[in-house]
């Protein structure tokens, strides 16, 4: 042993220096009343030498030799002082610290456990000191990522502090409760975490120091745990207390208060109380606007709430939040390329509303885009024309046909003004669009005239505009029971698809459904079934499941025909398909 001590006379005087060693290296423990300081003395270099020898052994990983030295020091200390002397216990702790610092957590634990045994053996155990020892044990194992063992020691520390008298240990007890609460919170054991957080908050209240940052954190954590378990009322109660504390200690424009409002809004989202959620989300946003350097956070928050409201089908709130984000993006990104990208993004959002049949909102959003576009890039530009076409489309779906026609004409005039001459394809497209609008308005005669102009313009070409004109003319005449005219245009449509795409093309086969409907309307039921319906029945039966008027009438006709032929199974099949399509149409869905 003496070769590790360096000087033999130092080893002999270790016992004499134990008390002073403890006092010097552990100044944060105040047990001076139990230590006879006047009777202890040792030279400073010898104190340093004792520490140096132990540090040196551990530095070279001589942990066994270091244990022998430590045990010898403790033996000699016990010869001079009583086992109940807290200096002996502090010596165990100091030695444990040395081993813990070098990564020997298990050895450190052994010395701390021995010290704890001495503490617990006292007639009147110092539970505050016992709690401190367990806390240090917990810190050791937590540092070495042995969380399960660490949590066990935190629990024992909390139990010891609970037994201690007075309030001096309260801060450490709060720390233990918070650590246990956080651990259980992270593993989503919310009931246990809430219990520990509540204990911590009760002690803080008992200390009459509620307006503290850690109390603010505790209440937020408790609220999060309550929210996760569906206890929304309790969560909101705790968040209300947290908000009061945040206002007092951080200020009314603090980001801490913003986070509380955000958390309250999230609770209301979970409760499906969207009106309240919107109120607190707006309060949260106001604070973000008042703080410098929160642009990214603010815009991310607006995007988040926009998407949440949209997904919850609260479309008016969603539009409000998207508009706030649109305005903020324009304010913080003034380069023309950025403005163009922002308009494109907001237009896509408008299309998203339009797909959900929120045409009035989509209309407003397209107009907002058009206003910014023309302000930034001038009254006439191609993107403005594209936006006008979108506006016309949603106006038509809103039955605002006159306004829709105005926007369509403006859009085409703008496109032509920006080109050298009116392109024939552009003229045809305009005529198709206007014919559709007139048809929706009920102006059938003008619509028919425009479709004939399209056919005249496209007579030398095989364009899809010709097909669209044939199809719509056939449908117009069919709706007015003008079956001969309807049959003529449907036959022309069949010839177009057959010539350009082949006999097996799905739209070619679809023409047979249309022709079957027309022939059936003429009173030629058997000819309709055998000459026209039979082909798609054999080659494309899925056409009878399409959610459109042609399929609806085909199913109705076939159901009637097979009922007359006493083929009830077939009749019921087509009747069932017709009913399904009718339900879809009656629900207000647009045809595909």
XYZ file of C-alpha atoms in Angstrom:
592
model
C 0.000 0.000 0.000
C 2.767 2.458 0.887
C 4.168 2.494 -2.640
C 0.931 4.126 -3.793
C 1.100 6.808 -1.127
C 4.463 8.158 -2.153
C 5.601 9.045 1.422
C 5.204 6.652 4.318
C 4.827 9.422 6.904
C 1.869 10.782 4.934
C 0.040 7.487 5.239
C 0.546 7.546 8.967
C -0.995 10.979 9.197
C -3.997 10.357 6.927
C -6.267 9.789 9.893
C -5.129 13.077 11.386
C -6.017 14.910 8.190
C -9.385 13.370 7.385
C -11.454 16.063 9.011
C -9.663 18.963 7.356
C -9.752 17.172 4.008
C -13.508 16.904 4.207
C -13.917 20.520 5.230
C -11.788 21.853 2.418
C -12.988 19.726 -0.494
C -16.682 19.838 0.449
C -17.332 23.455 1.436
C -20.982 23.344 0.269
C -21.963 21.058 3.154
C -22.472 22.949 6.379
C -21.917 20.556 9.243
C -19.421 22.763 11.112
C -21.442 22.479 14.283
C -20.583 18.764 14.441
C -16.880 19.116 13.591
C -14.177 19.988 16.116
C -12.236 22.176 13.756
C -9.736 23.407 16.322
C -8.440 19.903 17.026
C -7.723 19.116 13.366
C -4.705 20.316 11.447
C -2.663 19.191 8.488
C -0.403 20.986 6.028
C -1.991 22.049 2.735
C 0.521 20.189 0.581
C -0.283 16.967 2.426
C -4.019 17.416 1.756
C -3.220 17.921 -1.887
C -0.963 14.895 -1.817
C -3.771 12.651 -0.557
C -6.047 13.813 -3.350
C -3.230 13.556 -5.864
C -2.467 9.938 -4.992
C -6.112 8.886 -5.452
C -6.490 10.892 -8.668
C -3.246 9.470 -10.009
C -4.311 5.870 -9.462
C -7.664 6.439 -11.134
C -6.077 8.296 -14.049
C -4.068 5.162 -14.839
C -7.167 2.964 -14.313
C -5.725 1.396 -11.169
C -9.213 1.215 -9.747
C -8.502 -1.809 -7.530
C -5.512 -0.073 -5.928
C -7.573 3.107 -5.629
C -10.241 1.134 -3.774
C -7.625 -0.248 -1.399
C -6.351 3.267 -0.699
C -9.885 4.586 -0.202
C -10.819 1.727 2.114
C -7.666 2.316 4.164
C -8.496 6.005 4.483
C -12.003 5.133 5.694
C -10.657 2.566 8.196
C -8.225 5.087 9.656
C -10.954 7.752 9.727
C -13.245 5.466 11.681
C -10.488 4.901 14.234
C -10.478 8.631 14.975
C -14.180 9.511 14.488
C -17.443 7.812 15.337
C -19.444 6.039 12.646
C -22.232 8.517 13.298
C -19.961 11.461 12.519
C -21.187 12.999 9.299
C -17.599 13.658 8.284
C -17.239 9.906 7.730
C -20.289 9.953 5.475
C -18.957 12.959 3.569
C -15.704 11.081 3.090
C -17.635 8.234 1.460
C -19.324 10.749 -0.801
C -16.084 12.459 -1.740
C -14.466 9.143 -2.622
C -17.557 8.229 -4.645
C -17.216 11.479 -6.577
C -13.629 10.596 -7.458
C -14.653 7.203 -8.877
C -17.713 8.626 -10.615
C -15.647 11.313 -12.332
C -13.483 8.588 -13.859
C -16.467 6.524 -15.027
C -16.549 3.904 -12.282
C -20.222 4.372 -11.479
C -20.701 0.993 -9.806
C -17.762 1.526 -7.431
C -18.991 5.059 -6.698
C -22.397 3.587 -5.932
C -20.859 1.158 -3.451
C -19.247 3.963 -1.411
C -22.430 6.021 -1.472
C -24.483 3.035 -0.366
C -22.083 2.477 2.546
C -22.458 6.119 3.520
C -26.251 5.798 3.272
C -26.158 2.738 5.517
C -24.297 4.773 8.136
C -26.810 7.592 7.804
C -29.819 5.318 8.171
C -28.259 3.633 11.202
C -28.264 6.900 13.149
C -30.838 7.243 15.971
C -32.315 10.303 14.248
C -31.519 9.969 10.540
C -30.898 13.172 8.621
C -33.440 12.561 5.813
C -32.435 15.688 3.940
C -28.850 14.385 3.793
C -30.129 10.922 2.785
C -32.075 12.551 -0.035
C -28.934 14.398 -1.174
C -27.001 11.121 -1.294
C -29.690 9.415 -3.363
C -29.836 12.415 -5.684
C -26.113 12.150 -6.257
C -26.459 8.424 -6.929
C -29.190 9.197 -9.435
C -27.018 11.826 -11.145
C -24.181 9.326 -11.522
C -26.281 6.714 -13.275
C -28.163 9.277 -15.323
C -24.837 10.688 -16.527
C -23.859 7.190 -17.679
C -27.255 6.787 -19.399
C -28.493 4.117 -17.022
C -31.888 5.745 -16.727
C -33.795 2.875 -15.116
C -31.350 2.721 -12.195
C -31.255 6.521 -11.977
C -35.049 6.762 -11.756
C -35.076 4.274 -8.891
C -32.662 6.514 -6.960
C -34.684 9.646 -7.759
C -37.714 7.906 -6.280
C -35.762 7.028 -3.119
C -34.459 10.604 -2.922
C -38.028 11.923 -3.117
C -39.145 9.539 -0.378
C -36.274 10.677 1.868
C -36.986 14.381 1.297
C -40.642 13.749 2.104
C -39.523 12.490 5.544
C -37.259 15.477 6.184
C -38.317 18.303 8.472
C -38.372 21.964 7.516
C -38.292 23.619 4.101
C -34.541 23.688 3.386
C -34.815 20.566 1.239
C -37.847 21.761 -0.780
C -35.849 22.863 -3.824
C -34.196 19.454 -4.081
C -37.548 17.718 -3.617
C -39.061 19.822 -6.422
C -36.088 18.854 -8.577
C -36.682 15.155 -7.829
C -40.401 15.412 -8.588
C -39.750 17.299 -11.826
C -37.154 14.746 -12.952
C -39.531 11.872 -12.245
C -42.358 13.727 -13.958
C -40.227 14.431 -17.030
C -39.051 10.826 -17.258
C -42.578 9.436 -17.153
C -43.756 12.165 -19.524
C -41.146 11.185 -22.116
C -42.216 7.536 -22.034
C -45.853 8.723 -22.277
C -46.772 7.445 -18.828
C -48.931 10.538 -18.424
C -50.849 9.512 -15.313
C -47.664 9.033 -13.265
C -45.997 12.127 -14.722
C -49.026 14.249 -13.819
C -48.887 12.925 -10.253
C -45.261 14.012 -9.840
C -45.825 17.387 -11.517
C -48.771 18.031 -9.232
C -46.673 17.218 -6.158
C -44.015 19.668 -7.355
C -46.588 22.417 -7.935
C -48.135 21.831 -4.484
C -44.751 22.327 -2.808
C -44.108 25.495 -4.797
C -47.494 26.806 -3.710
C -46.649 25.877 -0.094
C -43.440 27.896 -0.412
C -45.598 30.858 -1.508
C -43.433 31.322 -4.606
C -45.930 30.425 -7.321
C -44.805 33.138 -9.703
C -41.650 31.333 -10.799
C -40.394 30.033 -14.112
C -40.279 26.408 -12.945
C -43.928 26.638 -11.852
C -44.732 27.876 -15.352
C -42.949 24.841 -16.827
C -44.639 22.441 -14.409
C -48.138 23.665 -15.227
C -47.493 23.396 -18.968
C -46.219 19.844 -18.549
C -49.199 18.891 -16.402
C -51.519 20.370 -19.038
C -49.800 18.416 -21.796
C -50.192 15.197 -19.800
C -53.870 15.952 -19.124
C -54.431 16.697 -22.813
C -52.841 13.421 -23.850
C -55.212 11.519 -21.545
C -58.292 13.482 -22.655
C -58.675 15.483 -19.426
C -59.226 18.731 -21.306
C -60.910 20.652 -18.492
C -57.990 20.022 -16.121
C -55.532 20.876 -18.889
C -57.223 24.228 -19.513
C -57.321 25.003 -15.775
C -53.564 24.496 -15.498
C -52.877 26.451 -18.670
C -54.954 29.334 -17.347
C -52.733 29.430 -14.216
C -49.648 29.139 -16.407
C -50.824 32.057 -18.547
C -51.266 34.256 -15.466
C -47.733 33.412 -14.311
C -46.276 33.998 -17.779
C -47.830 37.470 -18.002
C -46.401 38.443 -14.616
C -42.853 37.103 -14.913
C -42.234 37.345 -18.685
C -44.520 40.152 -19.911
C -47.516 40.391 -22.203
C -45.486 40.093 -25.424
C -43.209 37.265 -24.288
C -42.761 34.156 -26.408
C -43.440 32.092 -23.296
C -46.962 33.549 -23.245
C -47.261 32.840 -26.961
C -46.487 29.174 -26.328
C -49.171 28.976 -23.629
C -51.777 30.455 -26.003
C -50.668 27.994 -28.670
C -51.038 25.129 -26.203
C -54.518 26.334 -25.185
C -55.511 26.521 -28.863
C -54.278 22.952 -29.374
C -56.445 21.724 -26.482
C -59.484 23.359 -28.076
C -58.576 21.776 -31.417
C -58.647 18.381 -29.706
C -61.995 19.272 -28.120
C -63.290 20.224 -31.592
C -64.117 23.693 -30.213
C -62.795 25.494 -33.274
C -64.170 28.933 -32.395
C -62.168 28.977 -29.132
C -59.155 27.448 -30.850
C -59.185 30.282 -33.372
C -59.351 32.944 -30.610
C -56.271 31.652 -28.778
C -54.396 30.901 -31.984
C -54.891 34.534 -33.032
C -53.630 35.725 -29.608
C -50.574 33.551 -30.115
C -50.049 35.004 -33.595
C -50.328 38.587 -32.314
C -47.430 37.936 -29.929
C -45.335 36.461 -32.745
C -46.005 39.582 -34.826
C -44.847 41.793 -31.934
C -41.481 40.022 -31.571
C -38.513 40.729 -33.836
C -36.915 37.744 -35.518
C -39.928 35.428 -35.456
C -40.774 35.603 -39.172
C -40.113 31.922 -39.906
C -41.813 30.801 -36.699
C -44.788 33.083 -37.386
C -45.264 31.927 -40.968
C -44.845 28.296 -39.981
C -47.537 28.770 -37.325
C -49.909 30.370 -39.828
C -49.353 27.551 -42.297
C -49.941 24.987 -39.548
C -53.265 26.507 -38.470
C -54.369 26.997 -42.069
C -53.866 23.314 -42.789
C -55.486 22.190 -39.525
C -58.634 24.251 -40.120
C -58.794 23.050 -43.733
C -58.431 19.394 -42.724
C -61.132 19.900 -40.084
C -63.386 21.312 -42.840
C -63.578 24.725 -41.185
C -63.077 26.398 -44.513
C -63.832 30.007 -43.526
C -61.231 29.900 -40.740
C -58.811 28.140 -43.079
C -59.221 30.898 -45.680
C -58.659 33.570 -43.027
C -55.373 31.955 -41.956
C -54.198 31.333 -45.522
C -54.921 34.987 -46.319
C -52.871 36.121 -43.305
C -50.002 33.951 -44.497
C -50.386 35.255 -48.065
C -50.214 38.878 -46.878
C -47.246 38.191 -44.588
C -45.322 36.397 -47.321
C -45.885 39.321 -49.686
C -44.793 41.794 -47.007
C -41.560 39.948 -46.244
C -40.706 38.908 -49.839
C -40.828 41.886 -52.196
C -38.739 40.581 -55.100
C -40.885 40.080 -58.220
C -39.797 36.447 -58.600
C -40.818 35.825 -55.012
C -44.148 37.587 -55.539
C -44.818 35.454 -58.611
C -44.074 32.260 -56.635
C -46.325 33.397 -53.770
C -49.205 34.078 -56.188
C -48.710 30.625 -57.732
C -48.794 29.022 -54.271
C -51.945 30.917 -53.235
C -53.607 29.993 -56.542
C -52.952 26.311 -55.793
C -54.567 26.788 -52.381
C -57.595 28.303 -54.143
C -57.760 25.233 -56.387
C -57.704 23.076 -53.257
C -60.791 24.908 -51.958
C -62.438 24.575 -55.368
C -61.915 20.797 -55.319
C -63.789 20.722 -52.007
C -66.698 22.601 -53.676
C -65.854 25.775 -51.732
C -66.359 27.850 -54.858
C -67.160 31.152 -53.142
C -63.871 30.992 -51.186
C -61.928 29.925 -54.283
C -63.441 32.889 -56.147
C -62.256 35.335 -53.467
C -58.770 33.795 -53.431
C -58.420 33.951 -57.222
C -59.494 37.601 -57.149
C -56.926 38.301 -54.391
C -54.266 36.722 -56.597
C -55.425 38.731 -59.621
C -55.275 41.991 -57.669
C -51.706 41.369 -56.481
C -50.669 40.133 -59.926
C -51.896 43.209 -61.775
C -50.493 45.539 -59.132
C -47.048 43.908 -59.445
C -46.870 43.068 -63.161
C -49.324 45.424 -64.865
C -52.945 45.155 -65.950
C -52.264 42.824 -68.885
C -50.148 39.692 -68.539
C -50.632 36.026 -69.292
C -50.879 34.993 -65.653
C -53.662 37.527 -65.115
C -55.533 35.959 -68.049
C -55.107 32.490 -66.532
C -56.517 33.747 -63.232
C -59.497 35.261 -65.079
C -60.259 31.873 -66.618
C -60.247 30.332 -63.120
C -62.510 33.090 -61.829
C -64.896 32.482 -64.755
C -64.963 28.772 -63.971
C -65.952 29.171 -60.311
C -68.471 31.902 -61.150
C -70.168 29.517 -63.545
C -70.382 26.907 -60.790
C -71.914 29.596 -58.583
C -74.498 30.294 -61.335
C -73.063 33.774 -61.905
C -73.072 33.225 -65.651
C -73.004 36.838 -66.801
C -69.957 37.610 -64.657
C -68.335 34.376 -65.783
C -68.845 35.352 -69.426
C -67.320 38.783 -68.790
C -64.176 37.274 -67.259
C -63.862 34.733 -70.079
C -64.049 37.487 -72.695
C -61.564 39.659 -70.777
C -59.148 36.768 -70.488
C -59.215 35.990 -74.212
C -59.033 39.664 -75.203
C -55.976 40.008 -72.977
C -54.317 36.925 -74.460
C -54.946 38.140 -77.986
C -53.779 41.676 -77.243
C -50.491 40.259 -76.082
C -50.044 38.262 -79.324
C -49.547 39.407 -82.884
C -52.882 37.994 -84.093
C -55.800 35.874 -82.999
C -54.751 32.272 -83.198
C -57.448 29.950 -84.659
C -57.026 27.490 -81.797
C -57.576 30.298 -79.286
C -60.767 31.315 -81.077
C -62.079 27.743 -80.947
C -61.243 27.417 -77.254
C -63.050 30.670 -76.519
C -66.093 29.500 -78.449
C -66.129 26.200 -76.546
C -65.858 28.014 -73.210
C -68.553 30.530 -74.090
C -70.845 27.816 -75.435
C -70.516 25.956 -72.142
C -71.344 29.077 -70.171
C -74.352 29.851 -72.370
C -75.559 26.286 -71.997
C -75.377 26.578 -68.221
C -77.271 29.863 -68.439
C -80.011 28.085 -70.409
C -79.288 29.959 -73.652
C -79.420 26.826 -75.815
C -79.740 28.539 -79.227
C -76.593 30.675 -78.863
C -74.750 27.676 -77.458
C -75.700 25.562 -80.495
C -74.555 28.346 -82.826
C -71.150 28.489 -81.158
C -70.721 24.693 -81.344
C -71.499 24.851 -85.082
C -68.855 27.562 -85.489
C -66.409 25.220 -83.827
C -67.343 22.442 -86.280
C -66.919 24.824 -89.230
C -63.515 25.966 -87.938
C -62.330 22.394 -87.329
C -63.809 20.674 -90.408
C -60.383 20.148 -91.945
C -58.811 18.858 -88.718
C -59.457 16.135 -86.200
C -59.259 18.020 -82.885
C -60.738 17.217 -79.533
C -62.741 20.455 -79.814
C -64.681 18.864 -82.699
C -65.381 15.838 -80.486
C -66.569 18.092 -77.673
C -68.892 19.939 -80.034
C -70.370 16.659 -81.380
C -70.882 15.338 -77.860
C -72.562 18.474 -76.505
C -74.766 18.965 -79.567
C -75.922 15.367 -79.264
C -76.700 15.829 -75.571
C -78.573 19.121 -76.180
C -80.846 17.551 -78.825
C -81.320 14.409 -76.711
C -82.458 16.531 -73.736
C -85.064 18.149 -76.023
C -86.189 14.717 -77.377
C -84.875 15.627 -80.819
C -83.653 12.068 -81.315
C -82.870 12.210 -85.034
C -80.570 15.217 -84.619
C -79.092 13.717 -81.490
C -78.420 10.421 -83.311
C -76.693 12.293 -86.145
C -74.204 14.047 -83.846
C -73.630 10.926 -81.724
C -72.843 8.973 -84.924
C -70.395 11.686 -85.967
C -68.776 11.421 -82.533
C -68.514 7.618 -82.893
C -66.878 8.008 -86.310
C -64.412 10.571 -84.890
C -63.275 8.278 -82.054
C -63.290 5.182 -84.270
C -61.153 6.901 -86.902
C -58.674 8.531 -84.553
C -58.427 6.063 -81.657
C -59.825 2.722 -82.820
C -62.851 0.545 -82.130
C -61.684 -0.571 -78.672
C -60.968 2.912 -77.318
C -63.015 3.462 -74.157
C -64.617 6.647 -75.494
C -65.487 4.836 -78.707
C -67.334 2.233 -76.660
C -68.884 5.023 -74.615
C -70.522 6.320 -77.774
C -72.517 3.086 -77.955
C -74.099 3.918 -74.592
C -75.113 7.347 -75.906
C -76.459 5.886 -79.158
C -78.308 3.177 -77.235
C -80.023 5.850 -75.116
C -81.077 7.754 -78.235
C -82.421 4.680 -80.046
C -84.219 3.564 -76.877
C -85.786 7.044 -76.704
C -87.054 6.490 -80.267
C -89.019 3.503 -78.971
C -86.696 0.893 -80.509
C -85.855 -0.904 -77.249
C -84.656 -4.227 -78.687
C -82.503 -2.513 -81.325
C -81.009 -0.286 -78.611
C -80.020 -3.318 -76.485
C -78.849 -5.685 -79.205
C -77.355 -3.135 -81.564
C -75.730 -0.694 -79.143
C -75.770 -1.593 -75.397
C -74.548 -5.130 -76.082
C -71.094 -4.045 -77.201
C -70.066 -2.147 -74.037
C -71.795 -4.881 -71.945
C -69.334 -7.373 -73.458
C -66.219 -5.210 -73.785
C -66.446 -2.422 -71.182
C -69.059 -3.162 -68.475
C -67.442 -0.569 -66.157
C -68.887 2.149 -68.394
C -72.274 1.412 -66.828
C -70.820 2.350 -63.407
C -69.693 5.835 -64.451
C -71.270 8.617 -62.397
C -72.789 10.537 -65.338
C -76.132 11.029 -67.081
C -75.351 8.774 -70.040
C -74.657 5.786 -67.751
C -77.685 6.659 -65.594
C -80.101 6.551 -68.536
C -78.469 3.397 -69.943
C -78.954 1.570 -66.621
C -82.575 2.720 -66.332
C -83.327 1.583 -69.891
C -81.677 -1.816 -69.444
C -83.485 -2.378 -66.125
C -86.858 -1.706 -67.825
C -85.986 -3.855 -70.839
C -84.899 -6.921 -68.839
C -87.947 -6.590 -66.573
C -90.170 -6.826 -69.668
C -88.124 -9.832 -70.779
C -88.710 -11.476 -67.347
C -85.013 -11.428 -66.572
C -85.428 -10.106 -63.062
C -81.828 -10.682 -61.917
C -80.457 -8.528 -64.718
C -83.207 -5.972 -64.184
C -82.329 -5.657 -60.477
C -78.629 -5.324 -61.256
C -79.092 -2.366 -63.591
C -81.721 -0.815 -61.343
C -79.252 -0.976 -58.403
C -76.535 0.679 -60.504
C -78.955 3.395 -61.626
C -79.949 4.110 -58.015
C -76.319 4.406 -56.950
C -75.595 6.910 -59.728
C -78.786 8.823 -58.931
C -77.770 9.143 -55.261
C -74.400 10.506 -56.346
C -76.033 13.049 -58.655
C -78.628 14.075 -56.044
C -75.878 14.733 -53.480
C -74.690 17.636 -55.618
C -71.455 16.043 -56.835
C -70.016 17.195 -60.104
C -69.824 14.674 -62.910
C -66.331 13.360 -63.572
